[in-house]
Structure formats: structure tokens, C-alpha cells
Amino acid sequence: MLIRVAVPVPTLDLLTYAVPPDMVAPVVGARVVVPVSGRSLTGIVVEANAAQDAALDGKALKSISDVLDDEPFVPQDVVELARWTAEYYAGGVGAAITAVLPPKARGIRADAHKRIRVVSITAAGLELVGRPFQGRLSSKQHSLLEMLAGAPAGIPAPEFAARGFSADSVARLKKHGLVSVRQDRIDRDPFEAALNAPPNDPARRLTAEQQDALSRLRALAAPGTFCVALLHGVTGSGKTEIYLRLSSEMLAAGRGVLMLVPEIALTPAVAALFRQAFGDRVAVQHSGLSDGERHDQWQRIRRGDVAVVVGTRSAIFAPLARPGLIIVDEEHDSSYKQEESPRYNGRDVAIVRGQRAGALVVLGSATPSMETYHNAVSGRFERIVLQRRILDRPLAAVSIVDMREEYAQGGPDVVLSRLLTTALDERVAKGEQALLLLNRRGFATSVFCRQCAATIDCPNCSVSLVVHGEGNARRARCHYCNYTARVPARCAACAAPYLEQAGFGTERVEAEVKRLCPQARVARLDRDSVRRKGALTDLLSRFRDGEIDVLVGTQMIAKGHDFPNVTLVGVISADVGLGMADFRASERTFQLLTQVAGRAGRGEQPGAAIVQTLYPDHYSIQLACRQDYPAFYERELEFRRRMRYPPLVALINTVVRGRTFSSAMDDAAEVAQKLREGDGEQRVLRVLGPAPPPLGRLRGEYRAQILLKGGNRRRMREALLAAIRCRPEIARRTTVDVDPLSVL
Ligand code: ADP
Ligand code: ZN
């Protein structure tokens, strides 16, 4: 008998093996040990009872060496989902199965779990309790026994210290046989370190809009009925409350809930609220957890100990039984897309999983992606709108500052406009808080020579180096490959000593705020400032507790946070994203501006936003300031139609890498040629390229790009794979990205 197996090796596709006659045939989802080019690997059975593989004709078929499970280790529906992912995104099954497996699924030992000492009272101990105080015990020890008598399941040892008992008292009682100590296995609780969310009030009354939305969603959630609903609610309209109520109804009906969030650390409130509402029926899955934590959580889900999974994109593959509701919060967020193989979008996999499970899929956002809104408008998705903020709090009043006027007044070095500086001063004086957004890290964005105009560029990538730090700590760094160099005193090209810094990033903004508002307590939140584990949650909770007045940061500060005391949001430059040569530049800018403006005025005080730009008339800036999503959609759709971009056509991006520019281009030309030939008279494909993409060189390799547009993804994918596969040495250096989020 033959089976097909996926092993967690990204480059490998399905492998076919024989099951020896003396072995019980494994079921789909079971782990098996198989020989792969001289090594023993653990894989997952993807097809039991497979047909003869034509490709194997004549070759000796290898046998599996062992079967590790009688029952599926990975549930069958998840195995199927992994298979779909591998096929749709044109990646290997090996890569997809890696995404599905818990870390270290192979041979993890029971003692890899964290253990905790738990103390409980013995029968002898119980006899002493309630008796008149005897000289044998100290009064401390006596009260310890009394405490234990009230806790039949025992008390974890660390709690004694918290209540003022020494380890010594416990040890003495143990010596007298009055208490016993056991080791309990604990599943690591990833919420331990999470921010404390403000307590949720279960008796809270829903607003009329929330109530309507909930009833409509409830009606769509009939068992066995697949449906996708876009919950389009402005920032602060109370979407989370709807997720919670709907989830609780699902659980009552005995069905599971999968809740995807863009990044747990940045949306801790959502995870914490779910934990508050559903206690230990919730498991968490995200990449910030250690392997051990992830593994514990994965096992809890698989055992059926939990009914709710909250996690980042990979949680869509969680082994949860009977999912009835799948929520994708902030569905437009680019972190749902995995930028390595398999290059899947968690939102789209969620829709497929929902379809196969007969579940309701809820996509929530204040700024839906063009794809999702297009589907909603065309009737493929239901659309449910929340137009008002909770308690009818007004959206922030937005002012646009034309930076050309500021430069005319204050010179080209201005970072904070006069309006923004005054507003910051006012807020800080009143004890209110402000967020300042600049989606660019570092101090200065480039260094150039005033004499010959040469810039300091990365030797490995086609970008200029970014200056980090000031004074002696100053370094130039590449944001793509991390190459780091000193900032030289002289120009490498002409030796002139006139090197100047240009452009600015978050570090410079932080310095400017300190200079212009010396009384403000300022901190910075970007990838550089939160490298240390736990630094991000620390910073966010310090801001929440009012220990920081002004928080400067990248788009990390724009995500779902709810800080009631923030009354001012400043966008230092709305133009950062618009400069990118990417077809989603306007969409990204619109989303970022709308989201960040939505962070202001979520408490009792009304909020204001100030947006600095060189293009005050650009539609994505204008419409974001008016928070007019439908108008933006129409305008942007027109652009996509004209330029033939998604959501109006399907897009596949192919990048061929090479040691030299010409070898990359030649190989890509060959692929493009085959694609055009294969298309023949039908002309269903549009093949663009090869051409060097904006990032023509990356990490030392040259890149050539082919964009494939068309109406039928399956055909496009098949044509592309056929073109690549006839040259295996090109295939190895080629990356295929189906439904790419960015084509840089
Ligand atoms: P969104 O995710 O839509 O931006 P949130 O779910 O964060 O909005 O809700 C915004 C704020 O309103 C939160 O502080 C939340 O606790 C509060 N809230 C939600 N629903 C209600 C309600 N029915 N009554 C009072 N406050 C609410
Ligand atoms: Zn580089």
C-alpha cells in the first residue's frame, strides 16, 4: 500500500512511500518516520491509500520506518488546508506543513513542560488545625496550616512568599509530615506578561448599532452555513464587544472560535479581553511565544481543552475542532501576509477554512482592504456598517499643514510645524497625551556629499544607508540586510569633507520634541526601541499609565490601541508611503492616516489630528482626513482599473535572483518567453517584464521581476510553474508570490 507524506522541509513536495505489510496503515494526519536522502525525518500523512505515482515508475519505492500515531496528530481538515495553501500559493507542501506543525513536534518530552511546586495539607496536618494552639508549632506555621486547610487542591509555593511566609516554614511543616509537596505540570500562560486590559463590563448595554450588527451576524451564523461578513466600523465603534458576544454564543452552541489579530503585542487588549471573558478556554498562538509555550498551547487546542484560539496569522492552522466562527480583526493589515514561503495571506486562508467548515467568517476593519471591500460591494460578502463611535464621540478634527509653507518660513530643516508645536505644548500643559507618527526609523535617512552629490549606499542592496544615533554613537545602517558602517568624515567618491545628513526618521523627531517641548516626557516606539523582550509591553503600559506624555513611533503606534487620554495625534510626514513605487502606496497611506487619526479622542476629551504633508491635495490624504472610506475606494478603484491592478485582476509576482544583473535578467527573460509562448493565441495572460524592480539588488543578489496579470489564478499559476519547472536551476533562484501585497 502507498501513502503520500509531507515532511517539514520547505523545498520538498509530497513524497510517496510504501507501508510494509507488517505495519498498520497510518491515517491521514498521523506522524510517520520516513527516510529522506539518507536521513530519518518525521512527516505527516497527507494521502492514505494513494494511487501509484507515475513519476516513480521503475524506481525502487522506499518504505516508511515507523508510524507514531494511531489517530491524526494534525486534524484532517488542517492537513487539507495546508495542502490547499501549498497549491494556491505555488509553494511546496513541505513549507505549508511546517506552518501547520507546532514547534518541535518531533519527540518533545513530557519534562519539557514547566513544573511548579504545590503544597497541600496532610491528614496529620488537618488534625492540628482547629485544635488549641500547641507549642510544637510557631504561630506563623499554625496560620500557614489554617490557610492550607482552606485550599484542598493545594497552594503553589510561590504564593507563600507573596503572603509573607518563608520557605523555611513550609520546609519545617513538611519535615513533621503536616504538609506534602508535589510537582505539578503547568501549561505556560502567555497572558502572564500581557497588559492588563481595563475590566470588561458584561452588563454593558450595546448601542443600537452594535445590537443591529450583532443580530445580523447571528442570523448569518447558522451551523453548516458558510458566509463571509465585512464588519466595517469606524475606529472606536466597538467592534471588539461584538466579537465577544458572538463568540460567547458560538461557545454556548458547542462550536469553536478562531480569532486572528495582526500582532498580539500590539493588540494586547483584544487577547486580554477574550481571556477575561472565557478564562482558560482560550489559547494563544503567536510568534512572540517561546517554542515551549507555543507547543503547550498547540497541545491544549488539539486535546480539545480550549474552544477559543486567539492568535496571529499562523493560528489559522490551529488544530481547533468544529470552528463555527472565524474572526479576522483589522483584516486589511499587511502582517497577515507571510513574506516567506508559503506566502499565504492569513485572511484568505481564513475564508477557505470557513468555507470548508461551514463557518461564519467576520472580517473587521475601519479601513477594509480594496479586495475585501470590492467583494462586499459586489455582493460576495455581507457588509455590516458601524458608522458611529461609542457614546457618539466625534472623530478627531483633522487639520492639514502644508509643509512647503513651513519650509518657506523656517528653512528646509523644519520637522515640527508651528501648529503642531503649539498643540503639543497645550496638551502637555493640560496633562493630556499625544502620539506622533512617522513611518521611518532612524535619525537621518541618507548622507550625501555636498561637493559631488554621492550618497552612502548599502554595498549589498540598492538603497542608501540610514543614520542611527547621534555624536559618537552615530552609525549608518541598511534596513534590508542590516549592514552597518561608521559614517565617514570624507566622501568616498571625491574625498571632500562636506558630508551632510538629509531626511529624518523617528529618532530625529524624538530629539526635536525634547528640544521644542522640554517639559514633556517623550519616548519612542519603533522596532529599534523594542528589541529587548518585553520592552514593547513595558513601553505601552507606561504610556497607558501616564508616565509618558508624548509617544513618537512608526506604524506600530497606529494599530488598534485604545488610549483614552490621547487627545492629539500628529502625523510628521504623510508622504513617506506615497513615495514608494508600489501600486498599494495610496491604499497604505489612506489606511495608516485613518487608523492613526482614530487613536485620538477615544476618551472623554475630543481629539484632534494634525497631518503634515508636501501634497495637501493628494486624494488619499484629503479623504483620510475626512475619513471618507467610500470616496477613497471609488477613486482608488478607478486607478486600479486603469492600471490593471488587483482587485480587478489577479496578480502574481515572480522574482528571479542572480549573481549578476545580466544573469538575473537573462533567466527571467527565458521564463517570460516561455510564458508568452505557452499563452499562444488565447492571450489570457498579460506578462510584464522582465524588468529590474525598485529594489534591484537585495542582500547581495540582483533581482529581475516578471508580473503576471490575468483573470484566472489557476491558469496563471499553472502556466508559470510550467515555465519555471523546465529549468530547475532557475526554479531554485525564483520566488513566486501569488496575490502579493507589495511588488518592490
Ligand atoms: P474598535 O475596535 O471598533 O475601534 P473598540 O472595540 O476598541 O472599538 O471600542 C472602543 C471603546 O468603546 C472601548 O473602550 C470599549 O470598551 C468601549 N465600548 C464598546 N462597546 C461599548 C458599549 N456598548 N458601551 C460603552 N462602551 C463601549
Ligand atoms: Zn543592505
Coordinates of N, CA and C in Angstrom, one line a residue, residues 22 146 242-243 264 391 397 433 648 677 683 742:
D22 N 3.8 -5.6 7.5 CA 3.6 -5.9 8.9 C 3.2 -4.7 9.7
E146 N -3.6 26.7 58.6 CA -5.0 27.1 58.5 C -5.3 27.5 57.1
I242 N -18.6 43.3 19.9 CA -19.4 42.4 19.1 C -18.8 41.0 18.9
Y243 N -17.4 41.1 18.7 CA -16.7 39.8 18.6 C -17.0 38.9 19.8
I264 N -0.1 40.3 18.4 CA -0.6 40.2 19.7 C -0.1 41.3 20.6
L391 N -20.8 56.1 22.4 CA -21.2 57.3 23.1 C -21.2 58.5 22.1
A397 N -10.9 65.9 14.9 CA -10.9 67.0 13.9 C -9.5 67.1 13.3
Q433 N -2.3 63.5 26.5 CA -1.2 62.8 25.8 C -1.2 63.0 24.3
L648 N -9.0 44.2 -9.5 CA -9.7 44.0 -10.7 C -9.1 42.9 -11.6
E677 N 4.9 32.2 -25.0 CA 4.7 31.1 -25.9 C 3.5 30.3 -25.5
R683 N -4.2 34.3 -25.4 CA -3.9 35.7 -24.9 C -4.7 35.9 -23.6
S742 N 3.0 43.6 -1.9 CA 3.9 44.6 -2.3 C 4.8 44.0 -3.5

